[in-house]
Amino acid sequence: LQGAPGSATRYTDPNPLDFGRMVHRIHRGKTLPTLYLSSSIAPAPPLPSATALPLPFLTGRNAAAPGTRYSIVGFRATDFLVGRVVSRTDNFQPAKVLAEGIGYPRDLRDCDACHRGAPQEGEVVSAISRRTCQGCHPDVWYGSTPITDLVHFSHPGGPQADDTRCAGCHVPAPPARPTVIVPHAAAHLPPLLSPHYNQLVVVVTGVRDFLPGQKPTVTFRISDRVGVITSLAAPVPATEVATGLNPLPSPVPRALARVSIVVAGPSLDYLTGNAPLSQSVPLATTLADPITGDFSHTFTTALPDAAAGTWGLGMEVRRASAVGLYDTASDTFRWPYTGESVTEYADNPVYYVDTAFGSWPGGAPAPRRNPIERQNCRSCHLEISLHGNLRHNPEYCVLCHTPDATDWSRRSKGPDGNVNLGTVYSDTKFGTYDNIEERSIHFKVMVHRIHTGEGQGTARIEVGAPHVISGVFLDDIRFPNRLADCTLCHEGSTWLLDGQPANAAPTTANETASIRHSASATHGASDGTLLPITATCVSCHGTVFAYDHAARYTVDGVEACAQCHTKGALGVPAAHGLATPTATP
């Protein structure tokens, strides 16, 4: 690690190429703790302690340490950059300090992702030592001398001159050691996989008055492993209690923090212009039916008068609570042993309602196409959990990430209400980080671009670079597989050209350095659009050549892509290395 004054250097602490430590640190990448300021450099108090203990590193809690970096110098002095902290000031924007480098796509505590099935798999939790722990936790200071830098923190169990006490605190053994303080196996499970985790389940039981110009009513039921929840704000019991069948209850109170319903339409392609409606259900005043246990919510806003066809309806439910690292009264460390806030959520179910029939179940709803195989997402991410651990299901994400949705409202504005694009106000020059008026957040375009990340070659983000959405830089992501393999994410053959409906909506966004919205997010006739196939292709192949090529082979709003790219050497399957050409184009 090189960087901040007083931190380790190649002279005081040589960078280890020991395989275990090196590989763990590579996987930690830009979340390597020694790239961040520690919670405390003061010595840890002896246990039991009446004062707070220093908190371990947690993404989002520790501030990045400007100027630090972790890299490995290898063959012929090549410098393999794993992670670094930089200050981005692109296009006259205020400096934004952020970590760049390798981003592991799932919770790093999921040790099974790499170690499951190994001949000595058990040693992941039993062969414990200071050396093995410092592969992922290089910030932990085991010494008795004072810490002289800002990135290390004292081992909460006190100084450790050797490894003789490690197992006694971290590895239970039959009969269980009463001295175990933080069980290694339990601490290295993502909360979602822990036996403490109390999963929420939400089910829509009925929809009525789902008609143009009317205010729909939705009935739904929420439960967890304790049972049906009959009060959103004050369920009984208020917390889960340990039982013989469940000796590890969740510390998160059962009261809900958020219940929301989102509807959008039509299902062919949801459009923001059709006014997707999001309703937050009042927690304190919404009561369950005493017989069925169902809650009922009537929308405060009516469906558009022009609503037609099938509309999608989805829900999101969560509760959360901060769980302290250490309980001084009982002298125990508390799951999940990080002092983090634990969120328990329900999956996002999506239902389809026929606006001509006006209720569900019933009618003849036409579900939206679903080109994503969710299990494929889980193979890398374990679980997608975004927007405050509220949204997980791609079928639900598309209700808001529509073809005409952009991040315009989240971009910095000048006094005239327009997005700042290098205009001078009071001798100060402003601009967006990528120098465009808005960025598309259409799901397929956005997700393809995110996965393309810092890609080079024919798949790279060149037009409108850097790739920034709502102030978040996404241009350093490295896809951990072969980017051309569309089957890694997509369901069946939906990645082929004919998987795109002929009447799909174009992607609308003014991704240029010009003002077209006149202090409004509303799109007009002059706004730039990308036809469906073009939008898909240039979201990965974001080069000047690809944009120009698509424009040359689009005539009067008709894309001629299928003539060359359906089969043969130029066909998408062959070009992506997923098939052998069998016919000429």
Short mmCIF file of C-alpha atoms in Angstrom, two decimals, residues 163-559:
data_model
loop_
_atom_site.label_atom_id
_atom_site.label_comp_id
_atom_site.label_asym_id
_atom_site.label_seq_id
_atom_site.Cartn_x
_atom_site.Cartn_y
_atom_site.Cartn_z
CA ASP A 163 -1.88 -16.53 16.99
CA THR A 164 -2.45 -18.69 20.05
CA ARG A 165 -5.65 -16.92 21.11
CA CYS A 166 -7.30 -16.53 17.68
CA ALA A 167 -9.30 -19.76 17.67
CA GLY A 168 -10.44 -19.30 21.26
CA CYS A 169 -12.28 -16.10 20.31
CA HIS A 170 -13.38 -16.90 16.76
CA VAL A 171 -13.78 -20.66 16.20
CA PRO A 172 -16.30 -22.69 18.22
CA ALA A 173 -15.43 -26.34 18.66
CA PRO A 174 -17.28 -29.26 20.28
CA PRO A 175 -18.02 -28.78 23.05
CA ALA A 176 -18.62 -25.12 22.16
CA ARG A 177 -16.03 -22.84 23.71
CA PRO A 178 -17.77 -20.37 26.04
CA THR A 179 -15.06 -17.82 25.30
CA VAL A 180 -16.01 -17.41 21.62
CA ILE A 181 -16.60 -13.70 21.12
CA VAL A 182 -17.08 -13.22 17.38
CA PRO A 183 -17.66 -16.55 15.60
CA HIS A 184 -15.77 -16.38 12.32
CA ALA A 185 -18.33 -18.42 10.35
CA ALA A 186 -21.29 -16.30 11.47
CA ALA A 187 -19.46 -13.03 10.87
CA HIS A 188 -18.60 -14.08 7.32
CA LEU A 189 -22.15 -14.59 6.10
CA PRO A 190 -23.98 -11.85 4.22
CA PRO A 191 -26.93 -10.81 6.42
CA LEU A 192 -29.34 -12.19 3.82
CA LEU A 193 -27.89 -15.70 4.32
CA SER A 194 -27.69 -15.55 8.11
CA PRO A 195 -30.11 -17.57 10.28
CA HIS A 196 -30.74 -14.28 12.13
CA TYR A 197 -32.26 -12.71 9.00
CA ASN A 198 -36.08 -12.51 9.09
CA GLN A 199 -37.22 -12.27 5.45
CA LEU A 200 -40.33 -10.22 4.65
CA VAL A 201 -42.90 -11.47 2.15
CA VAL A 202 -45.52 -9.28 0.45
CA VAL A 203 -48.36 -10.66 -1.69
CA VAL A 204 -51.01 -8.64 -3.55
CA THR A 205 -54.40 -10.26 -2.95
CA GLY A 206 -56.57 -8.04 -5.13
CA VAL A 207 -56.84 -4.89 -7.25
CA ARG A 208 -60.04 -3.00 -8.11
CA ASP A 209 -61.06 0.26 -9.83
CA PHE A 210 -57.96 0.02 -12.02
CA LEU A 211 -59.61 2.02 -14.80
CA PRO A 212 -58.69 5.18 -16.75
CA GLY A 213 -59.38 8.27 -14.66
CA GLN A 214 -60.09 6.29 -11.48
CA LYS A 215 -58.18 5.77 -8.22
CA PRO A 216 -57.27 2.08 -7.84
CA THR A 217 -57.48 0.17 -4.55
CA VAL A 218 -54.88 -2.48 -3.81
CA THR A 219 -55.17 -5.13 -1.08
CA PHE A 220 -52.05 -6.92 0.09
CA ARG A 221 -50.67 -9.15 2.85
CA ILE A 222 -47.29 -8.94 4.57
CA SER A 223 -45.69 -11.66 6.65
CA ASP A 224 -42.39 -12.85 8.06
CA ARG A 225 -41.35 -16.09 9.76
CA VAL A 226 -43.13 -15.01 12.96
CA GLY A 227 -46.44 -14.82 11.08
CA VAL A 228 -48.80 -12.40 9.34
CA ILE A 229 -48.14 -8.75 10.18
CA THR A 230 -51.45 -7.06 11.10
CA SER A 231 -50.06 -3.62 11.96
CA LEU A 232 -47.50 -1.86 9.79
CA ALA A 233 -46.29 0.44 12.57
CA ALA A 234 -46.81 -1.68 15.69
CA PRO A 235 -46.87 -5.42 14.94
CA VAL A 236 -47.32 -7.94 17.73
CA PRO A 237 -44.88 -9.15 18.89
CA ALA A 238 -42.73 -6.06 18.34
CA THR A 239 -39.56 -8.11 18.00
CA GLU A 240 -38.75 -11.70 17.21
CA VAL A 241 -38.15 -13.89 20.26
CA ALA A 242 -35.78 -16.83 20.46
CA THR A 243 -37.49 -20.24 20.44
CA GLY A 244 -36.37 -23.83 20.36
CA LEU A 245 -36.95 -23.94 16.62
CA ASN A 246 -35.32 -20.57 16.07
CA PRO A 247 -32.62 -19.88 18.67
CA LEU A 248 -31.17 -16.99 16.60
CA PRO A 249 -33.85 -14.28 16.34
CA SER A 250 -33.43 -11.13 14.31
CA PRO A 251 -32.49 -8.00 16.27
CA VAL A 252 -34.43 -5.85 13.77
CA PRO A 253 -37.82 -4.68 15.15
CA ARG A 254 -40.75 -6.02 13.11
CA ALA A 255 -42.29 -2.58 12.48
CA LEU A 256 -42.05 -1.55 8.82
CA ALA A 257 -40.16 1.51 7.60
CA ARG A 258 -41.58 1.67 4.08
CA VAL A 259 -44.42 0.16 2.06
CA SER A 260 -44.88 1.44 -1.49
CA ILE A 261 -46.88 0.57 -4.58
CA VAL A 262 -45.78 1.52 -8.10
CA VAL A 263 -47.86 1.24 -11.28
CA ALA A 264 -46.81 2.01 -14.85
CA GLY A 265 -47.94 1.24 -18.37
CA PRO A 266 -48.41 0.04 -20.98
CA SER A 267 -46.63 -3.28 -20.55
CA LEU A 268 -45.14 -3.27 -24.06
CA ASP A 269 -42.83 -0.47 -22.86
CA TYR A 270 -43.57 1.52 -19.75
CA LEU A 271 -43.26 5.27 -20.34
CA THR A 272 -42.62 8.07 -17.86
CA GLY A 273 -44.80 10.26 -20.07
CA ASN A 274 -47.73 8.03 -19.12
CA ALA A 275 -47.23 9.16 -15.50
CA PRO A 276 -46.07 6.09 -13.55
CA LEU A 277 -47.62 6.43 -10.12
CA SER A 278 -45.77 5.74 -6.88
CA GLN A 279 -47.77 5.57 -3.67
CA SER A 280 -46.31 5.41 -0.17
CA VAL A 281 -48.71 3.57 2.12
CA PRO A 282 -49.25 5.47 5.43
CA LEU A 283 -47.73 3.24 8.10
CA ALA A 284 -49.43 4.50 11.23
CA THR A 285 -52.99 4.74 9.92
CA THR A 286 -53.25 1.74 7.59
CA LEU A 287 -54.98 -1.12 9.43
CA ALA A 288 -55.36 -4.75 8.45
CA ASP A 289 -58.71 -6.46 7.99
CA PRO A 290 -59.26 -8.32 11.28
CA ILE A 291 -60.51 -11.43 9.47
CA THR A 292 -58.18 -11.76 6.44
CA GLY A 293 -55.14 -9.85 7.73
CA ASP A 294 -55.06 -7.93 4.43
CA PHE A 295 -54.18 -4.26 4.20
CA SER A 296 -55.98 -1.97 1.76
CA HIS A 297 -54.69 1.18 0.08
CA THR A 298 -56.61 3.47 -2.29
CA PHE A 299 -54.49 5.66 -4.53
CA THR A 300 -54.61 9.40 -3.89
CA THR A 301 -53.95 10.02 -7.61
CA ALA A 302 -56.06 8.72 -10.47
CA LEU A 303 -54.77 6.76 -13.44
CA PRO A 304 -54.38 8.89 -16.57
CA ASP A 305 -57.52 9.23 -18.65
CA ALA A 306 -55.58 7.80 -21.59
CA ALA A 307 -54.45 4.68 -19.72
CA ALA A 308 -55.00 1.64 -21.94
CA GLY A 309 -53.89 -1.95 -22.35
CA THR A 310 -52.03 -3.81 -19.61
CA TRP A 311 -50.29 -1.97 -16.78
CA GLY A 312 -47.75 -3.33 -14.33
CA LEU A 313 -48.13 -3.06 -10.55
CA GLY A 314 -45.30 -3.75 -8.13
CA MET A 315 -44.54 -3.36 -4.42
CA GLU A 316 -41.59 -2.71 -2.16
CA VAL A 317 -41.44 -3.32 1.60
CA ARG A 318 -38.59 -2.95 4.08
CA ARG A 319 -37.62 -2.38 7.68
CA ALA A 320 -34.20 -1.53 9.06
CA SER A 321 -32.39 -1.02 12.31
CA ALA A 322 -28.86 -0.18 13.37
CA VAL A 323 -27.32 -3.04 15.32
CA GLY A 324 -24.59 -1.94 17.71
CA LEU A 325 -21.22 -3.65 17.49
CA TYR A 326 -20.83 -4.38 21.19
CA ASP A 327 -23.23 -4.57 24.12
CA THR A 328 -21.44 -3.30 27.22
CA ALA A 329 -24.05 -4.68 29.67
CA SER A 330 -23.68 -8.29 28.55
CA ASP A 331 -20.09 -8.02 27.26
CA THR A 332 -21.07 -9.53 23.92
CA PHE A 333 -20.50 -8.64 20.29
CA ARG A 334 -23.76 -8.48 18.34
CA TRP A 335 -24.59 -9.95 14.94
CA PRO A 336 -23.66 -9.02 12.23
CA TYR A 337 -20.51 -7.98 14.14
CA THR A 338 -19.95 -4.79 12.13
CA GLY A 339 -22.13 -2.18 13.82
CA GLU A 340 -24.05 -1.77 10.57
CA SER A 341 -27.72 -1.12 9.90
CA VAL A 342 -29.49 -4.32 8.85
CA THR A 343 -32.29 -4.07 6.30
CA GLU A 344 -34.90 -6.81 6.00
CA TYR A 345 -36.92 -6.57 2.81
CA ALA A 346 -39.47 -8.30 0.68
CA ASP A 347 -38.90 -9.17 -2.93
CA ASN A 348 -40.61 -6.91 -5.46
CA PRO A 349 -43.56 -8.88 -6.88
CA VAL A 350 -45.01 -7.57 -10.15
CA TYR A 351 -48.62 -8.12 -11.24
CA TYR A 352 -50.26 -7.25 -14.54
CA VAL A 353 -53.67 -5.57 -14.66
CA ASP A 354 -55.97 -5.20 -17.68
CA THR A 355 -57.20 -1.58 -17.67
CA ALA A 356 -60.20 -2.59 -19.80
CA PHE A 357 -61.32 -5.04 -17.09
CA GLY A 358 -60.31 -2.84 -14.18
CA SER A 359 -59.48 -5.46 -11.56
CA TRP A 360 -57.10 -8.28 -10.73
CA PRO A 361 -57.36 -11.20 -10.91
CA GLY A 362 -59.35 -11.19 -14.09
CA GLY A 363 -59.42 -9.80 -17.60
CA ALA A 364 -56.80 -10.61 -20.19
CA PRO A 365 -53.58 -8.92 -19.05
CA ALA A 366 -50.51 -9.21 -21.32
CA PRO A 367 -47.35 -9.49 -19.17
CA ARG A 368 -44.31 -7.54 -20.25
CA ARG A 369 -41.48 -9.40 -21.96
CA ASN A 370 -38.75 -10.40 -19.52
CA PRO A 371 -35.37 -10.76 -21.29
CA ILE A 372 -33.34 -11.14 -18.08
CA GLU A 373 -32.72 -14.44 -16.32
CA ARG A 374 -32.65 -13.37 -12.68
CA GLN A 375 -30.71 -16.42 -11.56
CA ASN A 376 -27.93 -15.29 -13.89
CA CYS A 377 -27.83 -11.98 -12.02
CA ARG A 378 -27.52 -13.88 -8.76
CA SER A 379 -24.57 -15.90 -10.01
CA CYS A 380 -22.50 -12.71 -9.79
CA HIS A 381 -24.40 -10.50 -7.36
CA LEU A 382 -25.95 -13.03 -4.94
CA GLU A 383 -28.85 -10.56 -4.81
CA ILE A 384 -29.37 -7.20 -6.48
CA SER A 385 -30.22 -4.73 -3.72
CA LEU A 386 -30.41 -1.08 -4.73
CA HIS A 387 -31.97 2.24 -3.72
CA GLY A 388 -31.66 1.67 0.01
CA ASN A 389 -32.15 -2.11 -0.21
CA LEU A 390 -35.62 -1.57 -1.67
CA ARG A 391 -35.35 -2.88 -5.22
CA HIS A 392 -34.17 -6.33 -6.26
CA ASN A 393 -36.23 -7.66 -9.14
CA PRO A 394 -35.34 -6.48 -12.69
CA GLU A 395 -38.99 -7.03 -13.67
CA TYR A 396 -39.81 -4.33 -11.09
CA CYS A 397 -36.92 -2.01 -12.01
CA VAL A 398 -38.29 -1.40 -15.51
CA LEU A 399 -41.45 0.19 -14.09
CA CYS A 400 -39.38 3.33 -13.47
CA HIS A 401 -36.32 2.85 -15.70
CA THR A 402 -38.40 3.47 -18.82
CA PRO A 403 -37.26 4.34 -22.37
CA ASP A 404 -37.98 8.04 -21.77
CA ALA A 405 -36.53 8.24 -18.24
CA THR A 406 -33.37 10.29 -17.61
CA ASP A 407 -31.40 11.73 -14.70
CA TRP A 408 -32.20 15.34 -15.73
CA SER A 409 -33.84 16.19 -12.39
CA ARG A 410 -30.70 15.12 -10.47
CA ARG A 411 -28.23 17.20 -12.45
CA SER A 412 -26.86 20.52 -11.18
CA LYS A 413 -28.84 23.54 -12.39
CA GLY A 414 -27.99 27.19 -12.90
CA PRO A 415 -30.10 30.17 -11.75
CA ASP A 416 -32.19 29.87 -14.94
CA GLY A 417 -33.19 26.30 -14.07
CA ASN A 418 -31.20 24.77 -16.92
CA VAL A 419 -28.60 22.05 -16.51
CA ASN A 420 -25.16 23.65 -16.12
CA LEU A 421 -23.23 23.10 -19.34
CA GLY A 422 -20.22 25.39 -19.11
CA THR A 423 -22.26 28.58 -18.75
CA VAL A 424 -20.64 31.42 -16.83
CA TYR A 425 -22.64 32.76 -13.88
CA SER A 426 -21.04 35.47 -11.71
CA ASP A 427 -17.57 34.66 -13.08
CA THR A 428 -17.89 31.01 -12.08
CA LYS A 429 -17.95 28.30 -14.72
CA PHE A 430 -20.09 25.24 -14.16
CA GLY A 431 -20.67 22.01 -16.01
CA THR A 432 -21.90 18.48 -15.55
CA TYR A 433 -19.22 15.86 -15.01
CA ASP A 434 -19.84 14.41 -18.48
CA ASN A 435 -20.83 17.69 -20.19
CA ILE A 436 -24.23 16.48 -21.38
CA GLU A 437 -27.70 17.74 -20.47
CA GLU A 438 -29.05 14.41 -19.27
CA ARG A 439 -28.22 10.72 -19.21
CA SER A 440 -30.64 7.96 -20.15
CA ILE A 441 -31.62 5.64 -17.30
CA HIS A 442 -33.56 3.35 -19.64
CA PHE A 443 -32.93 -0.02 -18.00
CA LYS A 444 -31.38 -1.85 -20.95
CA VAL A 445 -29.19 1.10 -21.94
CA MET A 446 -28.11 1.91 -18.40
CA VAL A 447 -27.32 -1.68 -17.40
CA HIS A 448 -25.40 -2.44 -20.60
CA ARG A 449 -23.31 0.71 -20.05
CA ILE A 450 -22.67 -0.12 -16.40
CA HIS A 451 -21.41 -3.58 -17.32
CA THR A 452 -19.29 -2.16 -20.16
CA GLY A 453 -17.65 0.15 -17.60
CA GLU A 454 -14.03 0.82 -18.45
CA GLY A 455 -14.14 -1.62 -21.39
CA GLN A 456 -11.83 -1.00 -24.31
CA GLY A 457 -11.89 -2.15 -27.94
CA THR A 458 -15.19 -2.24 -29.81
CA ALA A 459 -17.17 -2.35 -26.55
CA ARG A 460 -16.43 0.89 -24.76
CA ILE A 461 -18.14 4.11 -23.69
CA GLU A 462 -16.67 6.77 -25.95
CA VAL A 463 -19.61 9.03 -26.85
CA GLY A 464 -20.64 11.09 -23.85
CA ALA A 465 -17.82 9.79 -21.65
CA PRO A 466 -17.27 9.61 -18.75
CA HIS A 467 -20.31 7.52 -17.89
CA VAL A 468 -21.96 9.37 -15.00
CA ILE A 469 -25.52 8.92 -13.70
CA SER A 470 -26.83 11.35 -11.07
CA GLY A 471 -23.27 12.26 -10.12
CA VAL A 472 -22.13 8.64 -9.75
CA PHE A 473 -19.09 7.67 -11.86
CA LEU A 474 -19.48 4.29 -13.53
CA ASP A 475 -16.49 4.35 -15.85
CA ASP A 476 -14.14 2.18 -13.77
CA ILE A 477 -16.22 -1.02 -13.63
CA ARG A 478 -14.49 -4.15 -14.91
CA PHE A 479 -16.80 -6.93 -16.07
CA PRO A 480 -15.46 -10.16 -14.53
CA ASN A 481 -16.27 -12.36 -17.52
CA ARG A 482 -16.40 -12.18 -21.31
CA LEU A 483 -18.40 -9.04 -22.07
CA ALA A 484 -19.50 -10.37 -25.48
CA ASP A 485 -21.33 -13.33 -23.92
CA CYS A 486 -24.92 -12.05 -23.79
CA THR A 487 -26.16 -15.37 -22.38
CA LEU A 488 -24.49 -14.58 -19.05
CA CYS A 489 -27.41 -12.27 -18.23
CA HIS A 490 -30.19 -12.87 -20.75
CA GLU A 491 -33.01 -15.38 -20.79
CA GLY A 492 -32.96 -17.88 -23.65
CA SER A 493 -32.64 -16.24 -27.05
CA THR A 494 -33.95 -12.82 -25.99
CA TRP A 495 -30.54 -11.30 -26.76
CA LEU A 496 -30.97 -11.91 -30.49
CA LEU A 497 -32.24 -9.18 -32.80
CA ASP A 498 -35.67 -10.75 -33.13
CA GLY A 499 -35.99 -10.65 -29.33
CA GLN A 500 -36.60 -6.91 -29.68
CA PRO A 501 -40.29 -6.20 -30.44
CA ALA A 502 -40.79 -4.33 -33.68
CA ASN A 503 -42.97 -1.74 -31.92
CA ALA A 504 -40.73 -1.20 -28.90
CA ALA A 505 -40.35 2.40 -27.76
CA PRO A 506 -37.22 4.38 -28.68
CA THR A 507 -34.84 5.62 -26.00
CA THR A 508 -35.29 9.35 -25.41
CA ALA A 509 -32.51 11.45 -23.87
CA ASN A 510 -30.59 14.55 -24.90
CA GLU A 511 -27.10 13.19 -24.36
CA THR A 512 -25.42 16.20 -25.95
CA ALA A 513 -23.77 19.40 -24.72
CA SER A 514 -26.78 21.53 -25.59
CA ILE A 515 -29.83 22.78 -23.71
CA ARG A 516 -33.12 21.55 -25.13
CA HIS A 517 -35.39 21.31 -22.12
CA SER A 518 -35.66 24.98 -21.10
CA ALA A 519 -35.73 24.30 -17.34
CA SER A 520 -37.99 21.29 -17.72
CA ALA A 521 -37.54 17.54 -17.79
CA THR A 522 -40.26 17.28 -20.45
CA HIS A 523 -39.04 15.89 -23.75
CA GLY A 524 -39.97 17.64 -26.95
CA ALA A 525 -39.86 16.80 -30.63
CA SER A 526 -36.29 18.09 -30.91
CA ASP A 527 -34.93 15.73 -28.26
CA GLY A 528 -32.55 13.05 -29.39
CA THR A 529 -33.92 9.52 -29.68
CA LEU A 530 -32.31 6.15 -30.31
CA LEU A 531 -34.39 3.52 -32.06
CA PRO A 532 -34.74 0.22 -30.15
CA ILE A 533 -32.01 -1.89 -31.81
CA THR A 534 -29.61 1.05 -32.08
CA ALA A 535 -30.13 1.86 -28.40
CA THR A 536 -29.28 -1.72 -27.45
CA CYS A 537 -26.15 -1.93 -29.58
CA VAL A 538 -24.59 1.47 -28.83
CA SER A 539 -25.17 1.01 -25.09
CA CYS A 540 -22.17 -1.38 -25.21
CA HIS A 541 -20.57 -0.24 -28.47
CA GLY A 542 -20.64 3.42 -27.51
CA THR A 543 -18.17 4.53 -30.17
CA VAL A 544 -18.43 7.26 -32.79
CA PHE A 545 -18.19 4.58 -35.46
CA ALA A 546 -21.08 2.55 -34.03
CA TYR A 547 -23.36 5.59 -33.73
CA ASP A 548 -22.51 6.66 -37.26
CA HIS A 549 -22.94 3.13 -38.63
CA ALA A 550 -26.41 2.81 -37.07
CA ALA A 551 -27.46 6.20 -38.45
CA ARG A 552 -26.34 5.31 -41.98
CA TYR A 553 -28.42 2.14 -41.98
CA THR A 554 -31.57 3.74 -40.59
CA VAL A 555 -33.85 5.17 -43.27
CA ASP A 556 -37.08 7.08 -42.53
CA GLY A 557 -37.11 5.76 -38.98
CA VAL A 558 -36.65 2.12 -40.03
CA GLU A 559 -33.60 0.17 -38.82
#
